[in-house]
Amino acid sequence: MEKFPVNAFLSILVGTALGFSVGAVAQRALNVQQTRACKKQANTHRLVNLRGPLGDAKHCIPASYLNQ
């Protein structure tokens, strides 16, 4: 049986780190977009914070869903 190549392990490690980094930046950009969207609809929507694997996620939810 062949030994597990170091290059393959490093490729997986770097790919995973790069994926999480890109995901965190994308999540931050989406949080800004959701915050701006909720400020425009402040009378009918509320900004909700959720905890996710890449940090906090913000979502603009209609207030009618939150009152139930």
mmCIF file of C-alpha atoms in Angstrom:
data_model
loop_
_atom_site.group_PDB
_atom_site.id
_atom_site.type_symbol
_atom_site.label_atom_id
_atom_site.label_comp_id
_atom_site.label_asym_id
_atom_site.label_seq_id
_atom_site.Cartn_x
_atom_site.Cartn_y
_atom_site.Cartn_z
ATOM 1 C CA MET A 1 0.000 0.000 0.000
ATOM 2 C CA GLU A 2 1.321 3.432 -0.910
ATOM 3 C CA LYS A 3 1.924 6.116 1.643
ATOM 4 C CA PHE A 4 -0.433 9.067 1.597
ATOM 5 C CA PRO A 5 1.343 11.791 -0.387
ATOM 6 C CA VAL A 6 2.150 14.973 1.500
ATOM 7 C CA ASN A 7 1.221 17.103 -1.514
ATOM 8 C CA ALA A 8 -2.332 15.737 -1.487
ATOM 9 C CA PHE A 9 -2.695 16.491 2.226
ATOM 10 C CA LEU A 10 -1.406 20.035 1.749
ATOM 11 C CA SER A 11 -3.739 20.558 -1.203
ATOM 12 C CA ILE A 12 -6.739 19.530 0.871
ATOM 13 C CA LEU A 13 -5.618 21.694 3.788
ATOM 14 C CA VAL A 14 -5.011 24.778 1.632
ATOM 15 C CA GLY A 15 -8.275 24.252 -0.271
ATOM 16 C CA THR A 16 -10.262 24.015 2.948
ATOM 17 C CA ALA A 17 -8.634 27.128 4.402
ATOM 18 C CA LEU A 18 -9.192 29.034 1.180
ATOM 19 C CA GLY A 19 -12.841 27.918 1.049
ATOM 20 C CA PHE A 20 -13.528 29.075 4.593
ATOM 21 C CA SER A 21 -11.782 32.386 3.941
ATOM 22 C CA VAL A 22 -13.796 33.098 0.807
ATOM 23 C CA GLY A 23 -16.968 32.028 2.602
ATOM 24 C CA ALA A 24 -16.301 34.381 5.509
ATOM 25 C CA VAL A 25 -15.727 37.330 3.169
ATOM 26 C CA ALA A 26 -18.900 36.484 1.229
ATOM 27 C CA GLN A 27 -20.874 36.232 4.487
ATOM 28 C CA ARG A 28 -19.634 39.652 5.560
ATOM 29 C CA ALA A 29 -20.722 41.140 2.221
ATOM 30 C CA LEU A 30 -24.154 39.522 2.515
ATOM 31 C CA ASN A 31 -24.521 40.897 6.051
ATOM 32 C CA VAL A 32 -23.922 44.426 4.760
ATOM 33 C CA GLN A 33 -26.451 43.900 1.959
ATOM 34 C CA GLN A 34 -29.102 42.550 4.355
ATOM 35 C CA THR A 35 -28.534 45.431 6.788
ATOM 36 C CA ARG A 36 -29.031 47.985 4.023
ATOM 37 C CA ALA A 37 -32.144 46.204 2.753
ATOM 38 C CA CYS A 38 -33.693 46.217 6.219
ATOM 39 C CA LYS A 39 -32.992 49.910 6.767
ATOM 40 C CA LYS A 40 -34.988 50.668 3.615
ATOM 41 C CA GLN A 41 -37.942 48.613 4.906
ATOM 42 C CA ALA A 42 -37.705 49.454 8.605
ATOM 43 C CA ASN A 43 -41.490 49.693 9.052
ATOM 44 C CA THR A 44 -42.237 46.147 7.840
ATOM 45 C CA HIS A 45 -39.020 44.145 8.294
ATOM 46 C CA ARG A 46 -36.638 43.283 11.138
ATOM 47 C CA LEU A 47 -32.961 42.341 11.043
ATOM 48 C CA VAL A 48 -32.358 38.940 12.645
ATOM 49 C CA ASN A 49 -28.908 37.642 13.621
ATOM 50 C CA LEU A 50 -28.214 33.921 13.320
ATOM 51 C CA ARG A 51 -25.054 32.093 14.309
ATOM 52 C CA GLY A 52 -23.466 30.031 11.545
ATOM 53 C CA PRO A 53 -20.252 28.109 10.879
ATOM 54 C CA LEU A 54 -18.646 31.141 9.204
ATOM 55 C CA GLY A 55 -19.735 33.673 11.821
ATOM 56 C CA ASP A 56 -22.938 35.575 12.420
ATOM 57 C CA ALA A 57 -25.406 35.768 9.560
ATOM 58 C CA LYS A 58 -27.924 38.599 9.248
ATOM 59 C CA HIS A 59 -31.291 38.152 7.573
ATOM 60 C CA CYS A 60 -34.022 40.667 6.837
ATOM 61 C CA ILE A 61 -37.295 39.024 7.874
ATOM 62 C CA PRO A 62 -40.818 40.440 7.484
ATOM 63 C CA ALA A 63 -42.079 41.464 10.914
ATOM 64 C CA SER A 64 -45.329 39.558 10.366
ATOM 65 C CA TYR A 65 -43.398 36.260 10.600
ATOM 66 C CA LEU A 66 -41.818 37.286 13.879
ATOM 67 C CA ASN A 67 -45.126 38.242 15.550
ATOM 68 C CA GLN A 68 -46.578 34.743 15.326
#
